[in-house]
Every structure is written in structure tokens, then in C-alpha cells.
Short mmCIF file of C-alpha atoms in Angstrom, two decimals:
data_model
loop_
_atom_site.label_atom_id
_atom_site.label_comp_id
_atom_site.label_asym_id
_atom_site.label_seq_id
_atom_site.Cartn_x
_atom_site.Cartn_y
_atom_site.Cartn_z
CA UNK A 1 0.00 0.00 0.00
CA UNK A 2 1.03 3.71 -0.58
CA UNK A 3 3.30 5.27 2.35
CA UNK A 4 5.06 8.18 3.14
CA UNK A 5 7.20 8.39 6.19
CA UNK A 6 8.52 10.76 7.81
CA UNK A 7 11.53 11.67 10.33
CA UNK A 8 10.75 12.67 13.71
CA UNK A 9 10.68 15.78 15.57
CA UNK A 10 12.86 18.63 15.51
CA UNK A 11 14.16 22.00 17.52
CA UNK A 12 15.68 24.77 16.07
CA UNK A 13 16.35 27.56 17.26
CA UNK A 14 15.44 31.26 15.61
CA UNK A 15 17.80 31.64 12.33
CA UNK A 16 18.45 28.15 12.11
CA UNK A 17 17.72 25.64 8.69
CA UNK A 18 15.83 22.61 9.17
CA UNK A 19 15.92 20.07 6.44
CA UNK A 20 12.98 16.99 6.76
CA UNK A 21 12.95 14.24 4.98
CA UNK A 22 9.60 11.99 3.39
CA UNK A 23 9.97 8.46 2.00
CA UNK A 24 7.98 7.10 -0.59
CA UNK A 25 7.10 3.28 -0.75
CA UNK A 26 4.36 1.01 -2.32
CA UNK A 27 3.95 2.58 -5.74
CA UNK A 28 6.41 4.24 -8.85
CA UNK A 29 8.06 7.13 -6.53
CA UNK A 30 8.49 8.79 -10.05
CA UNK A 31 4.79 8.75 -11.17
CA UNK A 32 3.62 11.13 -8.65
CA UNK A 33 4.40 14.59 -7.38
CA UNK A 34 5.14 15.09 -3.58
CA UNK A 35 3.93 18.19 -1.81
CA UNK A 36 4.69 19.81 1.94
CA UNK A 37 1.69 21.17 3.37
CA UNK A 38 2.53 23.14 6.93
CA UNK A 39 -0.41 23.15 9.70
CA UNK A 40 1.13 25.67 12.62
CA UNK A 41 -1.53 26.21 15.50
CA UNK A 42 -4.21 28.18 15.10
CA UNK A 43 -3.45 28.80 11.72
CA UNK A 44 -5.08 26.01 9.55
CA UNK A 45 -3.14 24.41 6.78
CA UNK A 46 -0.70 26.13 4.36
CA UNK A 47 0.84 24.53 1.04
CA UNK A 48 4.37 25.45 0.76
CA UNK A 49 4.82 23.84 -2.90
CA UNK A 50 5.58 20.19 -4.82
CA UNK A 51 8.55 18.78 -6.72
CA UNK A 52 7.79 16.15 -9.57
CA UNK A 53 10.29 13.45 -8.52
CA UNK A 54 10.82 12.47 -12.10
CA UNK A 55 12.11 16.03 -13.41
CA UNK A 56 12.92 17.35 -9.97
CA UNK A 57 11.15 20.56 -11.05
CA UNK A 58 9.51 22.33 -8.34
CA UNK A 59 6.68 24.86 -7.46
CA UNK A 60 7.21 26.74 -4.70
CA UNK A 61 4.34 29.11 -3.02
CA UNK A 62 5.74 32.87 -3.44
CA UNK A 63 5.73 33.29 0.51
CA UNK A 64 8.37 30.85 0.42
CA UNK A 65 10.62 30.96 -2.26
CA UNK A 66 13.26 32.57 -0.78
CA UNK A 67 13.53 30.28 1.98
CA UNK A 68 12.42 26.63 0.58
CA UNK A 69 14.29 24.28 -1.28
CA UNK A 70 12.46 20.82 -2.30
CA UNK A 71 15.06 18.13 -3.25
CA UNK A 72 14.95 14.04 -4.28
CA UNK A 73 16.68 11.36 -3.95
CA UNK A 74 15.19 8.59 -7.00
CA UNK A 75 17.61 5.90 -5.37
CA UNK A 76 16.06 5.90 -2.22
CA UNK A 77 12.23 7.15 -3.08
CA UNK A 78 12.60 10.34 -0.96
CA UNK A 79 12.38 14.13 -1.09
CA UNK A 80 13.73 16.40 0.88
CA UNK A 81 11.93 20.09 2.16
CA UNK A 82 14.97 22.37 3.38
CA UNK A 83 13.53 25.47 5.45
CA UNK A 84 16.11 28.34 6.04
CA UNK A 85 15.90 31.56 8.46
CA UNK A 86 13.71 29.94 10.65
CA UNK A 87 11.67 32.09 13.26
CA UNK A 88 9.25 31.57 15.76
CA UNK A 89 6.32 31.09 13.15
CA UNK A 90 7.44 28.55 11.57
CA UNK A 91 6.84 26.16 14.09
CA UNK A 92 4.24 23.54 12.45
CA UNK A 93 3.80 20.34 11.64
CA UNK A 94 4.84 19.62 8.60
CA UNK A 95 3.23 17.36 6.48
CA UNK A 96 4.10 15.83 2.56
CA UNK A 97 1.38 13.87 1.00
CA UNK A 98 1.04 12.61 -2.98
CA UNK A 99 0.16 14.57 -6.04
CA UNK A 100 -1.80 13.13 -8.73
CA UNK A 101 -5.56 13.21 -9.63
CA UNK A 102 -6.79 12.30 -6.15
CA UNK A 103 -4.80 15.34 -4.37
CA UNK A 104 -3.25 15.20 -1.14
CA UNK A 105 -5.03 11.67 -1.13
CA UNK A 106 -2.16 10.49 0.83
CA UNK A 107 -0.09 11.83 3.62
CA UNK A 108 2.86 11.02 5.75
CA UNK A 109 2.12 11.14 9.43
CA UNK A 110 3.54 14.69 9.39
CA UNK A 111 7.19 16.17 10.92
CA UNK A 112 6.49 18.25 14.23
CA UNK A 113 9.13 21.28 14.00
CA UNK A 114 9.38 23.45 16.65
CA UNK A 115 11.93 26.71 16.29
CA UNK A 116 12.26 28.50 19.95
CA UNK B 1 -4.90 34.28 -3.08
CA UNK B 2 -7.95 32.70 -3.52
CA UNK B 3 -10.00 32.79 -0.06
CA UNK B 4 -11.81 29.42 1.28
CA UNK B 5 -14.57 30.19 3.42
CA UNK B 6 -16.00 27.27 5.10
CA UNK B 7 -19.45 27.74 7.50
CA UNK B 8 -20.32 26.62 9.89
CA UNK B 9 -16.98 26.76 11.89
CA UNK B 10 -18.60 23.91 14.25
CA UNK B 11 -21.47 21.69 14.10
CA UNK B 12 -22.73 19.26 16.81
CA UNK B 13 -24.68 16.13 14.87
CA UNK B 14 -27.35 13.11 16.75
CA UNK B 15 -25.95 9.72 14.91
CA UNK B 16 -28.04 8.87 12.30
CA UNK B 17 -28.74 12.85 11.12
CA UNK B 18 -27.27 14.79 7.87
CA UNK B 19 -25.24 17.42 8.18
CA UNK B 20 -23.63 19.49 5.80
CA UNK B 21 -20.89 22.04 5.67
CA UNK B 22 -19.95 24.55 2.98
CA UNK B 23 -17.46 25.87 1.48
CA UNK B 24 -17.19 29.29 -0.80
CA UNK B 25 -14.08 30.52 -3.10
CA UNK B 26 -13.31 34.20 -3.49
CA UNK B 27 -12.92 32.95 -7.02
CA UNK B 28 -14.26 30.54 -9.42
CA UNK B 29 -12.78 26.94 -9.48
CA UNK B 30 -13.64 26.01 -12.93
CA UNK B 31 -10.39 25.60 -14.55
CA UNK B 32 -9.95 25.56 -18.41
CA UNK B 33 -9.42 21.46 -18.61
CA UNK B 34 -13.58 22.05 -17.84
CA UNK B 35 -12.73 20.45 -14.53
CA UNK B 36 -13.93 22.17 -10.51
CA UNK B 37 -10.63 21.82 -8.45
CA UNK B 38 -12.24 21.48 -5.26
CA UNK B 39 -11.47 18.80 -2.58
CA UNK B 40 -12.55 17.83 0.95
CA UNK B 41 -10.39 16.60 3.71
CA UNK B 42 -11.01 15.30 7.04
CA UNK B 43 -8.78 15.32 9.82
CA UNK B 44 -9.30 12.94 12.96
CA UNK B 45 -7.64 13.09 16.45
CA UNK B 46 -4.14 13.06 16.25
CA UNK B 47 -4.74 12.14 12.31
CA UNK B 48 -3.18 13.07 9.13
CA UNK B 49 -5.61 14.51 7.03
CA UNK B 50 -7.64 11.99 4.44
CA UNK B 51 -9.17 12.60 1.31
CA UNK B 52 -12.97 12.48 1.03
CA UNK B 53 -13.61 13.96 -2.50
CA UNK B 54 -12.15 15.12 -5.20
CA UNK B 55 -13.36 17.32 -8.25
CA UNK B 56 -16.01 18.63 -6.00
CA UNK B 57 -17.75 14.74 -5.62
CA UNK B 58 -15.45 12.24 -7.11
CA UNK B 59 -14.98 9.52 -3.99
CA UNK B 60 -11.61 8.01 -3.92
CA UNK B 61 -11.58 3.85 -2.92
CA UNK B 62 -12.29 3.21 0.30
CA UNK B 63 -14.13 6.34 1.23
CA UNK B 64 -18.00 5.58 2.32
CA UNK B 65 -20.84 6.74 0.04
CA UNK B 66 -22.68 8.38 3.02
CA UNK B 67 -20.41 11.16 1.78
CA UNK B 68 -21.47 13.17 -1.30
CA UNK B 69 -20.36 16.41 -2.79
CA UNK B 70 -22.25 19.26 -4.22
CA UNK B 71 -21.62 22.74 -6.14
CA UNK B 72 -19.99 24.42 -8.91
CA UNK B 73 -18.17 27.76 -9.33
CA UNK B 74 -17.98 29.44 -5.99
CA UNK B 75 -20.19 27.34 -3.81
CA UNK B 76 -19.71 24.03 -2.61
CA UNK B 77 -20.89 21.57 -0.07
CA UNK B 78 -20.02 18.27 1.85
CA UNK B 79 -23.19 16.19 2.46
CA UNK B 80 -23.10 13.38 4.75
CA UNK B 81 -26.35 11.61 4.94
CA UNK B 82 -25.92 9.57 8.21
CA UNK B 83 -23.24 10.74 10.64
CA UNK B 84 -21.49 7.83 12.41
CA UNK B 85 -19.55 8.22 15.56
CA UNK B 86 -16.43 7.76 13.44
CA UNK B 87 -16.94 10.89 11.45
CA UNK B 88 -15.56 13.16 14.22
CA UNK B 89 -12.99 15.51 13.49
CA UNK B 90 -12.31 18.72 11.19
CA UNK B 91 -13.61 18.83 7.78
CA UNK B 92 -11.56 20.96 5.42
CA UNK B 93 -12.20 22.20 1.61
CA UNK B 94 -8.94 22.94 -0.48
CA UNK B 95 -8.53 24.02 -3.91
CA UNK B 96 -6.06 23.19 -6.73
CA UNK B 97 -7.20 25.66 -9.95
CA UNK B 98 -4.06 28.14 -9.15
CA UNK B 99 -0.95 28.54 -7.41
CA UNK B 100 -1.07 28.75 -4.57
CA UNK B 101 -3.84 26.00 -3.42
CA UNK B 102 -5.22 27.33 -0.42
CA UNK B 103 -7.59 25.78 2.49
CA UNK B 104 -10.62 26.47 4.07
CA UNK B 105 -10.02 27.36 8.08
CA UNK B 106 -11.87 23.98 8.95
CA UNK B 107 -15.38 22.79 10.48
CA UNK B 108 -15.42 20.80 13.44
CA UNK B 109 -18.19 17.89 13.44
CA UNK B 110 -18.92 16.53 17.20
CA UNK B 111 -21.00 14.10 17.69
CA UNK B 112 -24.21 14.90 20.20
#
């Protein structure tokens, strides 16, 4: 069946670059794109942008381009979501989930970062 | 950005009762292709989000047909025709039809 997993918690502190990581099994990792959808408290859910593992072309969400860099690795079925000049309000889980015609339709269980 | 605007922001449901939430876009959804790039999520307790519907109604596998999806345009809306004890949590709308896709704030179903 389809998973993506993801790497566990992490602290950073304010200026800091976190880099999380989301592994792709049980289908062709090149097929589908892989987006990172944040959900911070109290602030809903927030799509920061998708890379097409096959290309490695991304879309990033203009808020972000500056900071975010989406990578992949085809030899190991994972992407990567790098996050630089980190401040308090980027604390979030962050979540990446599969592209395609069903949306989102699957999601890892999401990386908690917190940045204090 | 295109605004999601989901009402009610909370809904308390008897088992066994519809309920419905909806969901309006600051902008149409229609996209050239002639396809509505609207989706609903639902996130349970400690949860990842899951995918109800796409394309305003399409169910993916595995997804029960008490849940339906209505609308076109700007206006859009979840149906579920029996609540069950398992449909708890926050119902969400998202679109795709531009970059980038933003989300409705959320609905919270409890169960009465």
C-alpha cells in the first residue's frame, strides 16, 4: 500500500535551517508529485509547494521561495523540504502527501518542527 | 490568493442525522481542462488529514458513500447523509485551480 514516512521531531532555534525528509514506498516514486503542506496552530493548513520526482522541477508558493528548497533522492524514493531563516512562526507540523488526480489523497504522518 | 470560506466553523450532529458544511471561493474553481478543483479533507484526532472527495464529488476507494459532494463555481458543499460516531474531526475544503492552493479554516463535526 502507498506510504510516506517521515523523520521525527525537531528543535531549532530562531535563524536556524531545518531540512525533513519523506519516503515514498508502495507505488512508482516517479509517477507522482510530492507536496509539503505546513499546519502551525491556530493557523489552519498552508501549502508550501511540490517537486515532480521524475524532473525534480519544483513549485514553490511565493511566501516561500526565498527560503524553501524541495530536493529528491530517486535511489532511495525520498524528497527532501529544506527550510532556512527559521523564526518563531514557523513552528508547524509539517506534512508531505502525494500529487496526482486524487490530491493530497495520501499523507505522511507529518514532521512536528518546533523553532524556539 | 484565492479565499476558502468554510461555515459553519462547528457543528454538533445526533448519529443517524445529515449534516452538511460549505465551502465558498473568493474565485471561481472552474479551470480551463472544464474540470472544478475542489477537494474535501477530514482530519481525525491526532490524524493526518484523508481525502474524502475530489473534483467537487469524485470519492476516492475506500471512502463511504454516506459522503457526497455538491456545487460548482464558488459554492460548494459536503453532504453526509448519516453521521457515524467515526466521522468526528475537522472537515476541510482545499482548492487546486491556481498557485497557490489554499484551504478552508476547517469545520469541526462533534458528535451529540
Amino acid at each position: 500500500q502507498v506510504q510516506l514516512e517521515q523523520a521525527g521531531a525537531e528543535m531549532k532555534r530562531p535563524g536556524a535551517s531545518v531540512r525533513l525528509s519523506c519516503r515514498s514506498s508502495g507505488y512508482i516514486f516517479t509517477a507522482y508529485k510530492i507536496h509539503w503542506v505546513r499546519q502551525a496552530p491556530g493557523r489552519g493548513f498552508e501549502w508550501m509547494g511540490g517537486i515532480n520526482p521524475n524532473s525534480g522541477s519544483t513549485g514553490i508558493a511565493p511566501r516561500f521561495k526565498d527560503r524553501v528548497t524541495m530536493t529528491r533522492d530517486t535511489s532511495t524514493s525520498t524528497v527532501y523540504l529544506e527550510l532556512r531563516r527559521l523564526t518563531v512562526d514557523d513552528t508547524a507540523i509539517y506534512y508531505c502527501a502525494r500529487g496526482g488526480e486524487e490530491l493530497l489523497g495520501h499523507w505522511g504522518q507529518g514532521t512536528p518542527v518546533t523553532v524556539s | 490568493d484565492i479565499v476558502m470560506t468554510q461555515t459553519p466553523l462547528s457543528l454538533s450532529v445526533t448519529p443517524g442525522q445529515p449534516a452538511s458544511i460549505s465551502c465558498k471561493s473568493s474565485q471561481s474553481l472552474l479551470y480551463t481542462d472544464g474540470k472544478t478543483y475542489l477537494y474535501w479533507y477530514l482530519q481525525k484526532s491526532g490524524q493526518s488529514p484523508q481525502l474524502l472527495l475530489y473534483e467537487i464529488s469524485k470519492r476516492p476507494s475506500g471512502v463511504p458513500d454516506r459522503f457526497s459532494g455538491s456545487g460548482s463555481g464558488t459554492d460548494f458543499t459536503l453532504h453526509i447523509s448519516r453521521v457515524e460516531a467515526e466521522d468526528v474531526g475537522f472537515y476541510f475544503c482545499m482548492h487546486s485551480v491556481q498557485v497557490p492552493p489554499t484551504f478552508g479554516q476547517g469545520t469541526k463535526l462533534e458528535i451529540k
